Coordinates of C-alpha atoms in Angstrom, one line a residue:
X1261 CA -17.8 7.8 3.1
X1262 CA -16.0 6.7 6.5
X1263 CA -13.0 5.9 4.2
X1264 CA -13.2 9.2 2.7
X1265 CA -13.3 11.6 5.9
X1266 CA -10.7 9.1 7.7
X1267 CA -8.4 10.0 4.7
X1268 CA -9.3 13.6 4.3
X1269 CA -8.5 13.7 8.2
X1270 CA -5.5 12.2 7.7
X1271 CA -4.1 14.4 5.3
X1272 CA -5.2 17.9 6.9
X1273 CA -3.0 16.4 10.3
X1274 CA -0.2 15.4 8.1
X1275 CA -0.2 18.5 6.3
X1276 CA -0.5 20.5 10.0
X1277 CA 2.3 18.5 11.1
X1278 CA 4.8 19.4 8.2
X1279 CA 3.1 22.9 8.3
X1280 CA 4.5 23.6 12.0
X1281 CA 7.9 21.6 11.5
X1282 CA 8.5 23.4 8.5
X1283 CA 7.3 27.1 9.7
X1284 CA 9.9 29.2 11.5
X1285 CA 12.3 26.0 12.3
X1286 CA 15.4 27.2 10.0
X1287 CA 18.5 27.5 12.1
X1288 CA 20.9 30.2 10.8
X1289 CA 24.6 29.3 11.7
X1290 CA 27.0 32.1 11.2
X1291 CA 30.9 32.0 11.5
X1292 CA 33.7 34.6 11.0
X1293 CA 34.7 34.3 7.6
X1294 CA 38.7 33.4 9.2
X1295 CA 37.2 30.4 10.7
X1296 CA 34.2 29.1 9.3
X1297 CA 33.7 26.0 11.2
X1298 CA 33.0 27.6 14.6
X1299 CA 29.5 29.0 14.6
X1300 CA 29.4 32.6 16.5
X1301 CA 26.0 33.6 15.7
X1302 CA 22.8 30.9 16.0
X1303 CA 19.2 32.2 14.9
X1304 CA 16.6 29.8 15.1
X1305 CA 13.5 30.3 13.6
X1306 CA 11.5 30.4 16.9
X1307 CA 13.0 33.7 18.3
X1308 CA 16.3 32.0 20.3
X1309 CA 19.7 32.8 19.5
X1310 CA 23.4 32.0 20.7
X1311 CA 25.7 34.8 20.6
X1312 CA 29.3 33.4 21.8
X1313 CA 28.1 31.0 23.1
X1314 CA 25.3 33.2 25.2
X1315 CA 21.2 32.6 25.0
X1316 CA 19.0 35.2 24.0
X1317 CA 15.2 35.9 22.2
X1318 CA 15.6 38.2 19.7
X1319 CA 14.1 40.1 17.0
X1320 CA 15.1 41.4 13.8
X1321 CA 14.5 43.7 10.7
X1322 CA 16.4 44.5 7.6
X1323 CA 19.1 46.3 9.3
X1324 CA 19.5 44.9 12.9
X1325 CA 19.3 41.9 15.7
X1326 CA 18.2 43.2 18.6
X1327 CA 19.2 40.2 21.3
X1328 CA 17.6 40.0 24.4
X1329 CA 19.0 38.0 27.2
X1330 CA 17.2 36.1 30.6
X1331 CA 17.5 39.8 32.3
X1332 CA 16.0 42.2 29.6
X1333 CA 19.1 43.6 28.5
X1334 CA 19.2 44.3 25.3
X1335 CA 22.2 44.3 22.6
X1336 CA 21.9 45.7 19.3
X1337 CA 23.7 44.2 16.6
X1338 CA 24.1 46.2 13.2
X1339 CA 23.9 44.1 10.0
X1340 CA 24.5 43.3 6.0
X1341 CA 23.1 40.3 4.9
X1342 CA 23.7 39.1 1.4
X1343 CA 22.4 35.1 1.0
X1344 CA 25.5 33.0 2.1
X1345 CA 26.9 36.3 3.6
X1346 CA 26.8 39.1 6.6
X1347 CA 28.3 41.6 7.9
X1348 CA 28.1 41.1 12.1
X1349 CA 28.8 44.8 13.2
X1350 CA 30.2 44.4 17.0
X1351 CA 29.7 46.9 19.9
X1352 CA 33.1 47.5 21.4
X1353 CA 33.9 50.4 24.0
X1354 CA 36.8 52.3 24.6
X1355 CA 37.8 54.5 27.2
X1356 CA 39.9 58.0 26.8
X1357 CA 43.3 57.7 27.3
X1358 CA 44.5 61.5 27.2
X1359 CA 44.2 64.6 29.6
X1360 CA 40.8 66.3 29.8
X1361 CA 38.0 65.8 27.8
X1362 CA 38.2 64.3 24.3
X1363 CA 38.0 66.8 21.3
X1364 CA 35.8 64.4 19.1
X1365 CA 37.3 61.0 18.2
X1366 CA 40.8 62.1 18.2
X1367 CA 43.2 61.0 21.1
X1368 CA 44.1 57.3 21.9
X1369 CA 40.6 55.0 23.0
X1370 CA 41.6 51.8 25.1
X1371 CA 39.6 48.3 26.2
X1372 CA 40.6 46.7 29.7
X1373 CA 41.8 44.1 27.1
X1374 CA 44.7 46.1 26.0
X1375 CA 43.2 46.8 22.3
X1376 CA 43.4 50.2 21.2
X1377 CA 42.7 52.9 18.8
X1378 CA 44.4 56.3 18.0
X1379 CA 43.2 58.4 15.8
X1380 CA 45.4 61.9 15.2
X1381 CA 43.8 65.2 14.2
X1382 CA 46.0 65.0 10.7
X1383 CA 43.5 62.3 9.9
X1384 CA 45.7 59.5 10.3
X1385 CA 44.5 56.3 12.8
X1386 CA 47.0 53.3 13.7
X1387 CA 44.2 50.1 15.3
X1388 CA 46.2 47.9 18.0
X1389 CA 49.3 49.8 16.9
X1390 CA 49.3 47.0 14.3
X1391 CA 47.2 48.4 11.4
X1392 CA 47.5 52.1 10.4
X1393 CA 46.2 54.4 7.8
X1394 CA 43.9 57.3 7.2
X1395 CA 40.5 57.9 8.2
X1396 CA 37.6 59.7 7.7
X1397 CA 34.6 61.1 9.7
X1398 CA 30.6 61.0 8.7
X1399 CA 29.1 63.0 11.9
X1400 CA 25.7 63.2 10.2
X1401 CA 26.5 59.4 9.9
X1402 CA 28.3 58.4 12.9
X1403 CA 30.5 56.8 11.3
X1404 CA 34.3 56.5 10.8
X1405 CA 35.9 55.5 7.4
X1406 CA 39.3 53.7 7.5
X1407 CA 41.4 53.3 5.1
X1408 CA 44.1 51.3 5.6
X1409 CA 47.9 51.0 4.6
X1410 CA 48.4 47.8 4.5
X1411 CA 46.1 45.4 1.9
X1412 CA 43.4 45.4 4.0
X1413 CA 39.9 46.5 2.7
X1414 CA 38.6 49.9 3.7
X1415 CA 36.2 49.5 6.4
X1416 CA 33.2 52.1 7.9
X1417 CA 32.8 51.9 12.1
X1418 CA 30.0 53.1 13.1
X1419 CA 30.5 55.1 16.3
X1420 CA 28.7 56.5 19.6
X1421 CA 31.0 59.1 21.4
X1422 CA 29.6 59.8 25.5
X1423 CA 31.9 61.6 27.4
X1424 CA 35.3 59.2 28.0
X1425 CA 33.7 56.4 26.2
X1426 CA 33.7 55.6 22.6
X1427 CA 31.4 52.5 21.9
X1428 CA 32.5 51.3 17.8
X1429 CA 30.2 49.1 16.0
X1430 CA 33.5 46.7 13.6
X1431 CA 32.6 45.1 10.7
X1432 CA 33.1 41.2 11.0
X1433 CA 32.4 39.4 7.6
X1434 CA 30.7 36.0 8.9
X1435 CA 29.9 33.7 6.5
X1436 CA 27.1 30.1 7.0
X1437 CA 29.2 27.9 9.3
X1438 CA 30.8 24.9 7.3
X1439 CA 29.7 21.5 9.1
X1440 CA 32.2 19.2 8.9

């Protein structure tokens, strides 16, 4: 009988033990698709993440990752997943470049970092006076379509417009980092 419970014992804290290893410990290592072997975005299974290179908690449901760093601030992060795929949207604000107060999206929108967006009333858009093309805009949506000139694939911003500030949410495909 003693052998009996010792074993029975044994195997309920050996089962425990792979229970809470195995529960919630997955590590999810994401990378932008141009560079797969540098992880961007780490989700651990216990709530932590590293966002470039930055701690957080965070939380998430089918359509977001809320991150939350040491102070409480919060950063929302807009997503697609599809198995061994994502789409990371990233906040990103611009500030007015023109005279007055902007008439909707159009005008030319500017980082301290130089990057930039113009976006004509004709419907046309040029992105760091690199890319150009035509766009489109979902207001019920918040969201602006662009379609590009060059072979680029279309891609759908989602925006928030306050005041002189524009704050996009860009599409980055990411794909699971590649370990070498």
């Amino acid at each position: 009988m003693k052998k009996k419970t010792t074993f029975i014992m044994s195997l309920m804290l050996l089962l425990l033990s792979l229970f809470s290893v195995g529960c919630g410990s997955r590590t999810e290592n994401w990378a932008y698709i141009h560079d797969p072997k540098a992880t961007v975005l780490s989700l651990s299974g216990n709530g932590k993440a590293v966002y470039k290179g930055i701690s957080y908690d965070y939380t998430r449901d089918d359509a977001c990752i809320t991150l939350t760093d040491k102070d409480g601030n919060e950063l929302e992060l807009k997503y697609i997943s599809d198995g061994d795929a994502m789409t990371l949207y990233e906040k990103s604000t611009y500030t007015y470049e023109g005279e007055g107060s902007p008439d909707g999206i159009v005008g030319v929108w500017k980082q301290d970092n130089g990057w930039l967006y113009r976006f004509t009333d004709n419907g046309e858009f040029s992105e760091e006076d690199i890319f150009s093309g035509h766009y489109t805009v979902d207001e019920s949506n918040s969201s602006i379509k662009l379609m590009y000139d060059e072979p680029i694939e279309d891609a759908v911003l989602y925006y928030e417009l306050n005041g002189s500030e524009l704050t996009i949410d860009y599409p980055w495909p990411m794909v699971r980092t590649v370990e070498e």
